Amino acid sequence: MPLQSTPGHASFDVAVIGAGVVGCAVARRFALAGAKVVLVEKGADILSGASKANSAILHTGFDAPASSLELELVRAGREEYLEIYKQLGLSLVRTGALVCAWSELEAGKLEDIARQGRENGISELGLMTAAAARATMPTLSNGLVAALEVEGEHIIDPWSAPLAYLTQALALGCVFLRGTEVLRGEFDGRWRLETSAGILEVGAVVNAAGLYGDTVDKRLGLAPEFEIKPRKGQFVVLDKAAFRHVPRIVLPVPTEITKGIVVCPTAFGNVLIGPTAEEQDDRVRATVETRTLEALLVRGAEIVPALAGIPVTAVYAGLRPATEKKAYRVIARPEKRAITLGGIRSTGLSAALGLARHALQLHEGFGAAFAPPSALPAVSVPNLTETCQRDWQQPGHGEIVCHCELVTRREIEAALASPVPPGDFGGLRRRTRAGMGRCQGFYCNARLAEMTRGRLATPLAVDEGRKP
Amino acid sequence: MNTPADVLVVGGGPAGVAAALELRRRGVEKVVLLERDCHLGGATRHCSHSPFGMREFGRVYFGAGYGRRLEREAEQAGVDVRFGHSVVRLGEDGSVLVTSPQGVETLRARRIIASTGAREQPRSARLISGDRPIGVVTTGTLQSYVAFHGLMPFRRPVVVGSELVSLSAILTCLAHGARPVAMLEQGSHALARAPLTWLPSLTGIPFLRGAEIVDIRGRDRVEAVQIRHAGEIRTLECDGVLLTGRFTPEASLFLQSDTGVDAGSAGPAVDQDGRSANPLLFAGGNVLRAVETGGWAFREGRSVGAVVAADLKRDPAAPEFIPVTYDDPVKLTVPSLLRPSHLREGAFWHFQLRFRRRAVGRLSLELDGQAIWSRRGRWLPERRVLAPLPPRALLAAHVHFRFQEES
Ligand SMILES: Cc1cc2nc3c(=O)[nH]c(=O)nc-3n(C[C@H](O)[C@H](O)[C@H](O)COP(=O)(O)OP(=O)(O)OC[C@H]3O[C@@H](n4cnc5c(N)ncnc54)[C@H](O)[C@@H]3O)c2cc1C
Ligand SMILES: Cc1cc2nc3c(=O)[nH]c(=O)nc-3n(C[C@H](O)[C@H](O)[C@H](O)COP(=O)(O)OP(=O)(O)OC[C@H]3O[C@@H](n4cnc5c(N)ncnc54)[C@H](O)[C@@H]3O)c2cc1C
């Protein structure tokens, strides 16, 4: 998007670099505070990095490191989500979680996890016998030894939430530049950012570049304080037929490096099995691997035997922006008016709104103040989840385009005409769920190619074939 | 619609239309056909180079022409066809939840016939490794691109599979200016029969047996695949992957209902009348098993329609069924349930079987431990295998297909 299209705005109070869930939340928070914000994203759409693939759990922080910034921000983020989700048209599935111990050894650790959880300020925790846990979820394998119930762990729609944050920011005057990469920056009282689409002049920068957090710091001439060590997580998504077997989030007893393989329902009525935790150097490729996917299916059926044989709907992988340390790498540099929100590894979806508040506070510490807008425009995004009415249930939807996920023509047209239209096919899928179901486009992909002609960075069709 | 229909047919492919026509021919008053598309014909609509209709209509149609003929027949026969009506849920009580541009409604009928067809398995269900770029599609998708929209998803795909439909996929590519880079078959043999398997070599497309994709590469669109072939890893540059065959019934309505699906066929388990465990629910056509030709689906739909017309004259309650069991490597049987019958004629005169893999040996049908039919041979996957279904099988307590493998 050329900068000329935003006359008078090439100069901003704040530039947020990266439109992952964190960047979208930060743009919203600064816009709510009255700042003139520009959100710069190198991808063709929001959620081009770590944020496009996660487990969609709104965490409580029960297992976060004690008195860490991560704990504080996960709690703050969750609290704000619970306050605002309804107004923004977002969803919340109050599934609760069971941390399941499959051996005496693991069972022995539940007590510690519960104590830690209480110290972390989470009160709704309950140690349970296997029988009691299976009474709340009878499909759990009878190999269960004991469990810890964490009522506050919930499921959300991981794509609509950041979309709603950004939509609200845009309604407050934020400018979103996509397909725009930050290449260099110089600070001289104000920032001069060189991007692939031109120069931006801004008062302060917030680096929310996820997997490229370290790279962007370097490009801005900021002394590197961490290095990103991508950690891949692969998932299998099971057919909606699995949903009734998994009413709750099933967590394993975590280890030092990972939360482990989770079996959990999604807000869309599927079941996820994953993620793995695989260190890699590559920041781009998030591949799935046959063997790993097969192993996930086996593991899922060990935990919930009724999942055996249920067809696979989708497979995917995401990269966590981990660093050499476990902690978030939040760095404020008042002398440079720069904030880095780095290493938001595996709880960013939950903590995003908290991180955004924190960033604003840090920015206030730089001595800048904005005048908050007098009125807040009402903003809401379409519901894609099974928790509320879907468009196919309302008259006038035109037709069903994606049969597996029951996506209507009206929904697709609305997404294409929305304030943040999808920039690529992944973006369309995340905004509508079209093509995300069990047939993965057997029935609708060609129709979507037709409906999105000229609209996506990489078109579905290579060019026009011969008419039949 | 406030008054219940006599029969609701879900899906207007060859099987569903044939069932509806037969019901009307046998005097059933209110036959409602629900089709989510805005045309009849189902999967035949995008098959532009396969002839359909010879046996049922005495002439040949290609692609959408066959569907138009079905539309005319249905209209003349007085079938109440409702386009743009997508069935979302099958109720166990003879109701269905439907969405259409008018909104949602619950429709009721004395019997329901599901004929929702079959589809190819996508990349995800095949658990193929690699990136997940644009350009990995199935034959059905490719044919929809060209037949309905005049578009192409790629120019130089790698084709995976060697079933009959794989050859149709190659023809579609060649007819629309795409040049397959290679055709891969995981097994040691092509799954389709000669002379069709000569097609790749006739067209100069390398046909690699014992080859599989181990990595798909590409950020936005497919850029290359890595394959394992003859013990080596090779890279093939391409701009798409065309996954052909590996059909599976489009049986999600059953999968999500209490009736469920059969572990072998992945479609609803039905008895010799096409009746599921729930006696109000029948099924016919490719939803029963992957995969048959359009003509077969039509005849099967017609048979199920005939049975349902007779069944309407009786109390829907049906006696307990027994399952048909089988040894590995038999993959599935249709029917997979048997019930003592109160009808003069069932829908199936044969058991249809499929094999999971190539095998040599003797296949026998045992009723209560007694072999009443057997055949020795070489059995191939994806091929239609028929075994007789004698009336006395309906009275047996154990019906089993035994397989004695010879090495
Ligand atoms: C497998 C997995 C499971 C997870 N499960 C959960 C969960 O259940 N709950 C939870 O709360 N969290 C979960 N997470 C964590 C969560 O997804 C991440 O913490 C979060 O997505 C990080 O977001 P981000 O905005 O920091 O980074 P990103 O999403 O990576 O966003 C950074 C953006 O910056 C852009 N960018 C980079 N460089 C530049 C540049 N130079 N110029 C312009 N733009 C640039 C990128 O394109 C990208 O869009 C999970 C993560 C993974 C991988
Ligand atoms: C790519 C491809 C190539 C083929 N090539 C050949 C060939 O060359 N020769 C040949 O003989 N056969 C071929 N076939 C097979 C042939 O098309 C099928 O045998 C035949 O169409 C099966 O008929 P059917 O009625 O069982 O199902 P389908 O034709 O699949 O019809 C099912 C119908 O049900 C509708 N439906 C599904 N779910 C719902 C719902 N929930 N609510 C409402 N409606 C619904 C669908 O829209 C569709 O119209 C091919 C199939 C494919 C996919």
Short mmCIF file of C-alpha atoms in Angstrom, two decimals, chain A residues 1-2 16 32 42 45 117 119-120 164 180 188 192 218 230 276 297 299 306 319 330 375-376 400 447 456:
data_model
loop_
_atom_site.label_atom_id
_atom_site.label_comp_id
_atom_site.label_asym_id
_atom_site.label_seq_id
_atom_site.Cartn_x
_atom_site.Cartn_y
_atom_site.Cartn_z
CA MET A 1 0.00 0.00 0.00
CA PRO A 2 1.67 3.25 -1.08
CA VAL A 16 3.67 -0.43 15.72
CA LEU A 32 -7.90 4.27 22.39
CA LYS A 42 5.28 -6.87 5.95
CA ASP A 45 -2.45 -9.69 5.80
CA GLY A 117 -1.43 -21.74 40.60
CA GLU A 119 0.32 -18.33 44.40
CA ASN A 120 -0.23 -17.00 40.91
CA ALA A 164 -11.52 -6.96 16.14
CA THR A 180 5.16 -2.93 4.06
CA ASP A 188 17.00 11.77 16.20
CA ARG A 192 12.58 8.08 10.69
CA LYS A 218 18.88 -4.58 14.92
CA PRO A 230 11.83 -20.50 16.67
CA THR A 276 4.68 -30.34 19.39
CA LEU A 297 -3.22 -38.96 16.26
CA ARG A 299 -1.43 -39.66 21.36
CA ALA A 306 -13.17 -42.30 21.27
CA LEU A 319 6.31 -21.12 15.05
CA VAL A 330 9.99 -6.60 27.03
CA ALA A 375 -16.42 9.08 21.72
CA LEU A 376 -15.70 5.44 21.08
CA ILE A 400 -23.86 -21.72 1.17
CA ARG A 447 -15.93 -21.03 -6.42
CA LEU A 456 -5.69 -11.66 -3.14
#
